[in-house]
């Protein structure tokens, strides 16, 4: 039943490690996103993919690399984790780029880097 | 560039009081969409409403109402007869055409006390 699902829900890791967050949507949407929510609750877009093609890539360190194996999946891989990467990461999807439909968000992945 | 300002960082009210959450936006797009999302303590992001820039009719949905005023670039959200379950962070967001990049405000933490 879950529309946009992210795994894991919680991720605790040490500085320098590499980790991945997975996202899958079963809504048939073409466009998927990654958002970062910092400790002050500020939400900022990181990446957007439309039909497996990268369309938005905000100023995000190269250590973050999105991967979209198909239009239902958008995974986020983070290399050499830093303390400042600690945040909640939200995956989201919309039917297609440009139609301004509401975002359907996953429940978030709380990443803690120690 | 787009900008969304939610000047109220935190608001506390007592149950059954009415409360208005302010949202002011800036955009150069002539066509744009405004959204409100709710983030309860459980952390998920829940879509509440979307308005386009050509529709200035106010909307009411149960205890929720929205006042869109293009002349003042505001899209305010009122909860009537607030309840403890309304306690959450509320985000206003803006999406322009054709960018379709959703810009969030910094959120307003609403606490409804019993």
PDB file of C-alpha atoms in Angstrom:
ATOM      1  CA  UNK A   1       0.000   0.000   0.000  1.00  0.00           C
ATOM      2  CA  UNK A   2       2.898   2.347   0.693  1.00  0.00           C
ATOM      3  CA  UNK A   3       3.164   4.881  -2.114  1.00  0.00           C
ATOM      4  CA  UNK A   4       6.714   6.134  -1.580  1.00  0.00           C
ATOM      5  CA  UNK A   5       8.893   3.967   0.603  1.00  0.00           C
ATOM      6  CA  UNK A   6      12.376   4.664   1.843  1.00  0.00           C
ATOM      7  CA  UNK A   7      14.805   2.366   3.538  1.00  0.00           C
ATOM      8  CA  UNK A   8      16.250   2.459   6.060  1.00  0.00           C
ATOM      9  CA  UNK A   9      14.182   4.661   8.360  1.00  0.00           C
ATOM     10  CA  UNK A  10      17.161   5.276  10.625  1.00  0.00           C
ATOM     11  CA  UNK A  11      20.825   5.152   9.714  1.00  0.00           C
ATOM     12  CA  UNK A  12      23.619   5.690  12.207  1.00  0.00           C
ATOM     13  CA  UNK A  13      27.160   5.535  10.909  1.00  0.00           C
ATOM     14  CA  UNK A  14      30.623   6.881  11.465  1.00  0.00           C
ATOM     15  CA  UNK A  15      32.426   9.618   9.628  1.00  0.00           C
ATOM     16  CA  UNK A  16      34.175   8.463   6.510  1.00  0.00           C
ATOM     17  CA  UNK A  17      31.826   5.584   5.781  1.00  0.00           C
ATOM     18  CA  UNK A  18      29.825   5.156   2.580  1.00  0.00           C
ATOM     19  CA  UNK A  19      26.097   4.533   2.823  1.00  0.00           C
ATOM     20  CA  UNK A  20      23.049   4.285   0.599  1.00  0.00           C
ATOM     21  CA  UNK A  21      19.391   5.151   1.039  1.00  0.00           C
ATOM     22  CA  UNK A  22      16.854   3.458  -1.175  1.00  0.00           C
ATOM     23  CA  UNK A  23      13.595   4.862  -2.457  1.00  0.00           C
ATOM     24  CA  UNK A  24      10.818   3.215  -4.380  1.00  0.00           C
ATOM     25  CA  UNK A  25       7.441   4.512  -5.511  1.00  0.00           C
ATOM     26  CA  UNK A  26       4.526   2.413  -6.724  1.00  0.00           C
ATOM     27  CA  UNK A  27       2.448   5.316  -8.002  1.00  0.00           C
ATOM     28  CA  UNK A  28       3.585   5.107 -11.599  1.00  0.00           C
ATOM     29  CA  UNK A  29       5.106   8.583 -11.327  1.00  0.00           C
ATOM     30  CA  UNK A  30       7.765   9.746 -13.774  1.00  0.00           C
ATOM     31  CA  UNK A  31       9.576  12.227 -11.560  1.00  0.00           C
ATOM     32  CA  UNK A  32      11.395  11.571  -8.314  1.00  0.00           C
ATOM     33  CA  UNK A  33      13.270  13.812  -5.901  1.00  0.00           C
ATOM     34  CA  UNK A  34      15.590  13.853  -2.952  1.00  0.00           C
ATOM     35  CA  UNK A  35      15.163  16.538  -0.312  1.00  0.00           C
ATOM     36  CA  UNK A  36      17.298  17.205   2.733  1.00  0.00           C
ATOM     37  CA  UNK A  37      15.805  18.500   5.971  1.00  0.00           C
ATOM     38  CA  UNK A  38      18.357  19.920   8.369  1.00  0.00           C
ATOM     39  CA  UNK A  39      18.212  20.220  12.133  1.00  0.00           C
ATOM     40  CA  UNK A  40      16.293  23.484  11.850  1.00  0.00           C
ATOM     41  CA  UNK A  41      13.635  21.744   9.760  1.00  0.00           C
ATOM     42  CA  UNK A  42      14.630  23.576   6.609  1.00  0.00           C
ATOM     43  CA  UNK A  43      13.775  21.563   3.485  1.00  0.00           C
ATOM     44  CA  UNK A  44      15.948  21.876   0.428  1.00  0.00           C
ATOM     45  CA  UNK A  45      15.900  20.015  -2.853  1.00  0.00           C
ATOM     46  CA  UNK A  46      18.983  18.035  -3.729  1.00  0.00           C
ATOM     47  CA  UNK A  47      18.168  16.155  -6.918  1.00  0.00           C
ATOM     48  CA  UNK A  48      15.345  15.490  -9.323  1.00  0.00           C
ATOM     49  CA  UNK A  49      15.041  12.718 -11.874  1.00  0.00           C
ATOM     50  CA  UNK A  50      12.506  12.445 -14.660  1.00  0.00           C
ATOM     51  CA  UNK A  51      12.228   9.033 -16.262  1.00  0.00           C
ATOM     52  CA  UNK A  52      15.690   8.082 -15.021  1.00  0.00           C
ATOM     53  CA  UNK A  53      17.221  11.315 -16.309  1.00  0.00           C
ATOM     54  CA  UNK A  54      18.758  13.879 -13.962  1.00  0.00           C
ATOM     55  CA  UNK A  55      16.965  17.218 -14.328  1.00  0.00           C
ATOM     56  CA  UNK A  56      17.801  19.099 -11.134  1.00  0.00           C
ATOM     57  CA  UNK A  57      21.122  18.939  -9.375  1.00  0.00           C
ATOM     58  CA  UNK A  58      21.413  21.586  -6.729  1.00  0.00           C
ATOM     59  CA  UNK A  59      24.679  22.588  -5.154  1.00  0.00           C
ATOM     60  CA  UNK A  60      25.354  19.327  -3.441  1.00  0.00           C
ATOM     61  CA  UNK A  61      28.821  17.898  -2.725  1.00  0.00           C
ATOM     62  CA  UNK A  62      30.073  15.334  -5.199  1.00  0.00           C
ATOM     63  CA  UNK A  63      30.026  12.819  -2.377  1.00  0.00           C
ATOM     64  CA  UNK A  64      26.280  12.544  -2.983  1.00  0.00           C
ATOM     65  CA  UNK A  65      25.385  10.511  -6.031  1.00  0.00           C
ATOM     66  CA  UNK A  66      21.815   9.652  -7.007  1.00  0.00           C
ATOM     67  CA  UNK A  67      21.119   6.543  -9.022  1.00  0.00           C
ATOM     68  CA  UNK A  68      17.900   5.770 -10.855  1.00  0.00           C
ATOM     69  CA  UNK A  69      17.859   2.214 -12.216  1.00  0.00           C
ATOM     70  CA  UNK A  70      14.284   2.691 -13.413  1.00  0.00           C
ATOM     71  CA  UNK A  71      11.626   5.349 -13.015  1.00  0.00           C
ATOM     72  CA  UNK A  72      10.206   3.705  -9.882  1.00  0.00           C
ATOM     73  CA  UNK A  73      13.488   3.868  -7.985  1.00  0.00           C
ATOM     74  CA  UNK A  74      15.811   6.667  -6.964  1.00  0.00           C
ATOM     75  CA  UNK A  75      18.602   5.717  -4.610  1.00  0.00           C
ATOM     76  CA  UNK A  76      20.999   8.064  -2.879  1.00  0.00           C
ATOM     77  CA  UNK A  77      24.570   7.027  -2.279  1.00  0.00           C
ATOM     78  CA  UNK A  78      26.792   9.084   0.000  1.00  0.00           C
ATOM     79  CA  UNK A  79      30.553   8.664   0.110  1.00  0.00           C
ATOM     80  CA  UNK A  80      32.905   9.689   2.886  1.00  0.00           C
ATOM     81  CA  UNK A  81      30.181  10.757   5.253  1.00  0.00           C
ATOM     82  CA  UNK A  82      30.729  13.908   7.301  1.00  0.00           C
ATOM     83  CA  UNK A  83      29.135  15.161  10.504  1.00  0.00           C
ATOM     84  CA  UNK A  84      27.293  17.849   8.547  1.00  0.00           C
ATOM     85  CA  UNK A  85      25.493  15.204   6.518  1.00  0.00           C
ATOM     86  CA  UNK A  86      23.386  14.366   9.547  1.00  0.00           C
ATOM     87  CA  UNK A  87      19.825  15.218   8.550  1.00  0.00           C
ATOM     88  CA  UNK A  88      16.554  13.695   7.504  1.00  0.00           C
ATOM     89  CA  UNK A  89      16.466  12.794   3.834  1.00  0.00           C
ATOM     90  CA  UNK A  90      13.122  12.637   2.063  1.00  0.00           C
ATOM     91  CA  UNK A  91      12.371  10.981  -1.210  1.00  0.00           C
ATOM     92  CA  UNK A  92       9.355  12.254  -3.163  1.00  0.00           C
ATOM     93  CA  UNK A  93       7.619  11.748  -6.478  1.00  0.00           C
ATOM     94  CA  UNK A  94       5.174  13.481  -8.816  1.00  0.00           C
ATOM     95  CA  UNK A  95       3.369  12.231 -11.926  1.00  0.00           C
ATOM     96  CA  UNK A  96       5.585  14.092 -14.358  1.00  0.00           C
ATOM     97  CA  UNK A  97       7.885  17.042 -14.540  1.00  0.00           C
ATOM     98  CA  UNK A  98       6.287  20.437 -14.880  1.00  0.00           C
ATOM     99  CA  UNK A  99       2.697  19.707 -13.987  1.00  0.00           C
ATOM    100  CA  UNK A 100       2.986  21.051 -10.457  1.00  0.00           C
ATOM    101  CA  UNK A 101       1.200  18.188  -8.842  1.00  0.00           C
ATOM    102  CA  UNK A 102       1.746  17.870  -5.107  1.00  0.00           C
ATOM    103  CA  UNK A 103       4.777  15.923  -4.022  1.00  0.00           C
ATOM    104  CA  UNK A 104       4.196  12.514  -2.504  1.00  0.00           C
ATOM    105  CA  UNK A 105       6.826  12.119   0.174  1.00  0.00           C
ATOM    106  CA  UNK A 106       8.318   9.063   1.723  1.00  0.00           C
ATOM    107  CA  UNK A 107       8.539   8.922   5.502  1.00  0.00           C
ATOM    108  CA  UNK A 108      12.126  10.062   5.580  1.00  0.00           C
ATOM    109  CA  UNK A 109      15.462   8.541   6.539  1.00  0.00           C
ATOM    110  CA  UNK A 110      17.116   9.992   9.614  1.00  0.00           C
ATOM    111  CA  UNK A 111      20.866   9.872   9.033  1.00  0.00           C
ATOM    112  CA  UNK A 112      23.148  10.390  12.003  1.00  0.00           C
ATOM    113  CA  UNK A 113      26.868  10.616  11.417  1.00  0.00           C
ATOM    114  CA  UNK A 114      29.050  10.228  14.508  1.00  0.00           C
TER     115      UNK A 114
ATOM    116  CA  UNK B   1      14.640  33.422  -7.857  1.00  0.00           C
ATOM    117  CA  UNK B   2      11.863  32.163  -5.678  1.00  0.00           C
ATOM    118  CA  UNK B   3      11.507  32.795  -1.986  1.00  0.00           C
ATOM    119  CA  UNK B   4       8.999  31.796   0.651  1.00  0.00           C
ATOM    120  CA  UNK B   5       8.946  33.485   4.035  1.00  0.00           C
ATOM    121  CA  UNK B   6       7.214  32.128   7.087  1.00  0.00           C
ATOM    122  CA  UNK B   7       8.024  34.745   9.659  1.00  0.00           C
ATOM    123  CA  UNK B   8       6.420  32.892  12.556  1.00  0.00           C
ATOM    124  CA  UNK B   9       8.923  30.345  13.778  1.00  0.00           C
ATOM    125  CA  UNK B  10       6.796  29.038  16.630  1.00  0.00           C
ATOM    126  CA  UNK B  11       3.215  29.582  17.707  1.00  0.00           C
ATOM    127  CA  UNK B  12       1.482  28.238  20.802  1.00  0.00           C
ATOM    128  CA  UNK B  13      -2.252  28.335  21.282  1.00  0.00           C
ATOM    129  CA  UNK B  14      -4.698  26.752  23.636  1.00  0.00           C
ATOM    130  CA  UNK B  15      -7.092  24.187  22.265  1.00  0.00           C
ATOM    131  CA  UNK B  16     -10.182  25.643  20.545  1.00  0.00           C
ATOM    132  CA  UNK B  17      -8.446  28.890  19.695  1.00  0.00           C
ATOM    133  CA  UNK B  18      -8.196  29.955  16.068  1.00  0.00           C
ATOM    134  CA  UNK B  19      -4.717  30.367  14.655  1.00  0.00           C
ATOM    135  CA  UNK B  20      -3.376  31.826  11.410  1.00  0.00           C
ATOM    136  CA  UNK B  21      -0.070  30.826   9.895  1.00  0.00           C
ATOM    137  CA  UNK B  22       1.432  33.448   7.615  1.00  0.00           C
ATOM    138  CA  UNK B  23       3.157  32.833   4.307  1.00  0.00           C
ATOM    139  CA  UNK B  24       4.633  35.475   2.020  1.00  0.00           C
ATOM    140  CA  UNK B  25       6.256  34.575  -1.272  1.00  0.00           C
ATOM    141  CA  UNK B  26       8.355  36.109  -4.011  1.00  0.00           C
ATOM    142  CA  UNK B  27       8.537  34.960  -7.606  1.00  0.00           C
ATOM    143  CA  UNK B  28       9.018  36.419 -11.059  1.00  0.00           C
ATOM    144  CA  UNK B  29       6.897  33.731 -12.676  1.00  0.00           C
ATOM    145  CA  UNK B  30       3.439  34.813 -13.793  1.00  0.00           C
ATOM    146  CA  UNK B  31       2.169  31.292 -13.344  1.00  0.00           C
ATOM    147  CA  UNK B  32       2.967  29.558 -10.122  1.00  0.00           C
ATOM    148  CA  UNK B  33       1.566  27.200  -7.539  1.00  0.00           C
ATOM    149  CA  UNK B  34       1.402  27.497  -3.790  1.00  0.00           C
ATOM    150  CA  UNK B  35       1.248  24.606  -1.373  1.00  0.00           C
ATOM    151  CA  UNK B  36       0.892  23.889   2.300  1.00  0.00           C
ATOM    152  CA  UNK B  37       2.348  20.769   3.883  1.00  0.00           C
ATOM    153  CA  UNK B  38       2.043  19.486   7.426  1.00  0.00           C
ATOM    154  CA  UNK B  39       4.784  17.634   9.287  1.00  0.00           C
ATOM    155  CA  UNK B  40       3.450  16.082  12.505  1.00  0.00           C
ATOM    156  CA  UNK B  41       5.796  14.888  15.266  1.00  0.00           C
ATOM    157  CA  UNK B  42       5.973  11.474  13.573  1.00  0.00           C
ATOM    158  CA  UNK B  43       7.978  13.180  10.824  1.00  0.00           C
ATOM    159  CA  UNK B  44       6.142  12.469   7.581  1.00  0.00           C
ATOM    160  CA  UNK B  45       5.224  15.288   5.205  1.00  0.00           C
ATOM    161  CA  UNK B  46       1.544  15.525   4.407  1.00  0.00           C
ATOM    162  CA  UNK B  47       0.146  17.552   1.528  1.00  0.00           C
ATOM    163  CA  UNK B  48      -2.701  19.871   2.542  1.00  0.00           C
ATOM    164  CA  UNK B  49      -3.530  22.154  -0.369  1.00  0.00           C
ATOM    165  CA  UNK B  50      -2.395  23.483  -3.730  1.00  0.00           C
ATOM    166  CA  UNK B  51      -3.481  26.762  -5.343  1.00  0.00           C
ATOM    167  CA  UNK B  52      -2.499  28.169  -8.689  1.00  0.00           C
ATOM    168  CA  UNK B  53      -1.760  31.822  -9.253  1.00  0.00           C
ATOM    169  CA  UNK B  54      -4.919  32.407 -11.256  1.00  0.00           C
ATOM    170  CA  UNK B  55      -7.284  31.176  -8.606  1.00  0.00           C
ATOM    171  CA  UNK B  56      -7.611  33.650  -5.766  1.00  0.00           C
ATOM    172  CA  UNK B  57     -10.715  32.110  -4.297  1.00  0.00           C
ATOM    173  CA  UNK B  58     -10.337  31.315  -0.664  1.00  0.00           C
ATOM    174  CA  UNK B  59     -10.778  27.695   0.247  1.00  0.00           C
ATOM    175  CA  UNK B  60     -12.257  26.012   3.265  1.00  0.00           C
ATOM    176  CA  UNK B  61     -11.852  22.389   4.196  1.00  0.00           C
ATOM    177  CA  UNK B  62     -13.380  21.541   7.534  1.00  0.00           C
ATOM    178  CA  UNK B  63     -11.512  23.513  10.167  1.00  0.00           C
ATOM    179  CA  UNK B  64      -8.853  24.570   7.676  1.00  0.00           C
ATOM    180  CA  UNK B  65      -9.086  27.623   5.463  1.00  0.00           C
ATOM    181  CA  UNK B  66      -6.669  29.359   3.155  1.00  0.00           C
ATOM    182  CA  UNK B  67      -6.548  33.022   2.154  1.00  0.00           C
ATOM    183  CA  UNK B  68      -4.651  33.704  -1.077  1.00  0.00           C
ATOM    184  CA  UNK B  69      -4.008  37.381  -1.813  1.00  0.00           C
ATOM    185  CA  UNK B  70      -1.968  38.021  -4.900  1.00  0.00           C
ATOM    186  CA  UNK B  71      -1.801  41.757  -4.206  1.00  0.00           C
ATOM    187  CA  UNK B  72       0.197  41.128  -1.048  1.00  0.00           C
ATOM    188  CA  UNK B  73       1.866  37.898  -2.241  1.00  0.00           C
ATOM    189  CA  UNK B  74       0.462  36.038   0.703  1.00  0.00           C
ATOM    190  CA  UNK B  75      -1.071  32.622   1.178  1.00  0.00           C
ATOM    191  CA  UNK B  76      -2.141  32.360   4.790  1.00  0.00           C
ATOM    192  CA  UNK B  77      -3.516  29.304   6.525  1.00  0.00           C
ATOM    193  CA  UNK B  78      -6.074  29.429   9.326  1.00  0.00           C
ATOM    194  CA  UNK B  79      -7.051  26.613  11.641  1.00  0.00           C
ATOM    195  CA  UNK B  80     -10.350  27.186  13.378  1.00  0.00           C
ATOM    196  CA  UNK B  81     -11.025  25.666  16.782  1.00  0.00           C
ATOM    197  CA  UNK B  82      -7.555  24.166  16.989  1.00  0.00           C
ATOM    198  CA  UNK B  83      -7.004  20.721  18.435  1.00  0.00           C
ATOM    199  CA  UNK B  84      -4.007  19.083  20.040  1.00  0.00           C
ATOM    200  CA  UNK B  85      -3.639  16.868  16.968  1.00  0.00           C
ATOM    201  CA  UNK B  86      -2.996  19.994  14.891  1.00  0.00           C
ATOM    202  CA  UNK B  87       0.372  20.335  16.614  1.00  0.00           C
ATOM    203  CA  UNK B  88       2.934  20.058  13.832  1.00  0.00           C
ATOM    204  CA  UNK B  89       5.340  21.999  11.678  1.00  0.00           C
ATOM    205  CA  UNK B  90       3.546  23.602   8.770  1.00  0.00           C
ATOM    206  CA  UNK B  91       5.376  24.443   5.566  1.00  0.00           C
ATOM    207  CA  UNK B  92       4.347  26.805   2.835  1.00  0.00           C
ATOM    208  CA  UNK B  93       5.912  26.138  -0.574  1.00  0.00           C
ATOM    209  CA  UNK B  94       6.046  27.694  -4.014  1.00  0.00           C
ATOM    210  CA  UNK B  95       6.544  26.158  -7.435  1.00  0.00           C
ATOM    211  CA  UNK B  96       6.916  28.183 -10.604  1.00  0.00           C
ATOM    212  CA  UNK B  97       6.372  27.378 -14.256  1.00  0.00           C
ATOM    213  CA  UNK B  98       8.324  26.067 -16.054  1.00  0.00           C
ATOM    214  CA  UNK B  99      10.951  25.517 -13.399  1.00  0.00           C
ATOM    215  CA  UNK B 100       8.760  23.252 -11.324  1.00  0.00           C
ATOM    216  CA  UNK B 101      11.257  23.501  -8.506  1.00  0.00           C
ATOM    217  CA  UNK B 102       9.491  23.507  -5.182  1.00  0.00           C
ATOM    218  CA  UNK B 103      10.846  26.070  -2.731  1.00  0.00           C
ATOM    219  CA  UNK B 104       9.849  25.641   0.890  1.00  0.00           C
ATOM    220  CA  UNK B 105       9.510  28.213   3.619  1.00  0.00           C
ATOM    221  CA  UNK B 106      11.323  27.596   6.867  1.00  0.00           C
ATOM    222  CA  UNK B 107       8.198  26.237   8.542  1.00  0.00           C
ATOM    223  CA  UNK B 108       6.083  27.264  11.517  1.00  0.00           C
ATOM    224  CA  UNK B 109       5.994  25.035  14.577  1.00  0.00           C
ATOM    225  CA  UNK B 110       2.443  25.069  15.891  1.00  0.00           C
ATOM    226  CA  UNK B 111       1.827  23.755  19.383  1.00  0.00           C
ATOM    227  CA  UNK B 112      -1.746  23.370  20.540  1.00  0.00           C
ATOM    228  CA  UNK B 113      -1.982  23.016  24.297  1.00  0.00           C
ATOM    229  CA  UNK B 114      -4.826  21.119  25.950  1.00  0.00           C
TER     230      UNK B 114
END
